[in-house]
Amino acid sequence: MNNPVRTLPDRPLPDRRRAARLAARIAAGESSLGRARRVGRMLRALAAAFPDARCELDFTTPLELAVATILSAQCTDKRVNEVTPALFARYPAAVDYAGADRTELEELIRPTGFFRNKATALIGLGQAVVERHDSVLPGTLDELVKLPGIGRKTANVILGNAFGVPGLTVDTHFGRLVRRWGWTAEEDPVKVEHAVGALVPKRDWTMVSHHVIYHGRRICHARKPACGVCTLAVDCPAFGTGPTDPAQAAVLVKGPETVHLLALAGFGVPEGDGAVIVAGDSEP
């Protein structure tokens, strides 16, 4: 990628000293109002960055989403989406998983890794749904978490995206990000869920889950975040964990929204003919 070029009017930029002061304030006990306002600004920035965020697992029914989410453990959504068309065609209903031939099922899901454990979970899920719920996947948290292969995180994915019931999807990556941003210091996933849920309107829980996950995959990487082009930077106590120089940070941005994300941060990417592409521009 070519070096980014500033395309928006100058505005206050984050720096390490500001981030250090913010981190110290958080460590000393950030006020509830101060944290709520800071999180609110970050939520608005995330919504602007990812207006089309959605569950990146392909599905058409609640059962398909449950299966895809089980397969996504230790596997990319992209790989899962490559496997599920044939899987869903072969096993369209809970009864099909309940009576599945283990060897055949394992071969279909082998590319997702840990295929033996996942096959056990899928067969158990099918049997439980058939026996306990008349072959229909239930739509409540209490019922979902009692099913094989479904924990609280998976249940919230299903509820939020297949049933329209707001839920926060707290996995390792979500927890890492909200701790990095100073939203909570909790480590336990359930405590993280409750802490973040208190900061975010319930109606927004599902979309906030998508926004946080998208940002982690595109910008706020675990080892080397793209701090220099991050629109959350002015409110982030961890600014400087990754490169703060925009040129160095820009090459770390991933995903199809790269040009849009750089434009929001105030930068465009110069093309070979010298034109600067920013969000909203048409192709030259």
CSV table of N, CA and C in Angstrom, one decimal, residues 93-100 122-127:
chain,number,residue,atom,x,y,z
A,93,ALA,N,-31.9,-30.5,9.0
A,93,ALA,CA,-32.7,-30.4,10.2
A,93,ALA,C,-32.0,-31.1,11.3
A,94,ALA,N,-32.5,-30.8,12.5
A,94,ALA,CA,-31.9,-31.4,13.7
A,94,ALA,C,-31.9,-32.9,13.7
A,95,VAL,N,-33.0,-33.5,13.2
A,95,VAL,CA,-33.0,-34.9,13.1
A,95,VAL,C,-31.9,-35.5,12.3
A,96,ASP,N,-31.5,-34.8,11.3
A,96,ASP,CA,-30.4,-35.3,10.4
A,96,ASP,C,-29.1,-35.3,11.2
A,97,TYR,N,-28.8,-34.3,12.0
A,97,TYR,CA,-27.6,-34.4,12.8
A,97,TYR,C,-27.7,-35.5,13.9
A,98,ALA,N,-28.9,-35.7,14.4
A,98,ALA,CA,-29.1,-36.7,15.5
A,98,ALA,C,-28.8,-38.1,14.9
A,99,GLY,N,-29.1,-38.3,13.7
A,99,GLY,CA,-28.9,-39.6,13.1
A,99,GLY,C,-27.7,-39.7,12.2
A,100,ALA,N,-26.8,-38.7,12.2
A,100,ALA,CA,-25.7,-38.6,11.3
A,100,ALA,C,-24.7,-39.8,11.5
A,122,LEU,N,-22.2,-31.7,17.4
A,122,LEU,CA,-23.3,-31.5,16.4
A,122,LEU,C,-24.3,-32.7,16.6
A,123,ILE,N,-23.8,-33.9,16.7
A,123,ILE,CA,-24.7,-35.0,16.9
A,123,ILE,C,-25.5,-34.9,18.2
A,124,GLY,N,-24.8,-34.5,19.3
A,124,GLY,CA,-25.5,-34.3,20.5
A,124,GLY,C,-26.5,-33.2,20.5
A,125,LEU,N,-26.1,-32.1,19.8
A,125,LEU,CA,-27.1,-31.0,19.6
A,125,LEU,C,-28.3,-31.4,18.9
A,126,GLY,N,-28.2,-32.2,17.8
A,126,GLY,CA,-29.3,-32.7,17.1
A,126,GLY,C,-30.2,-33.5,17.9
A,127,GLN,N,-29.6,-34.4,18.7
A,127,GLN,CA,-30.4,-35.3,19.5
A,127,GLN,C,-31.1,-34.6,20.6
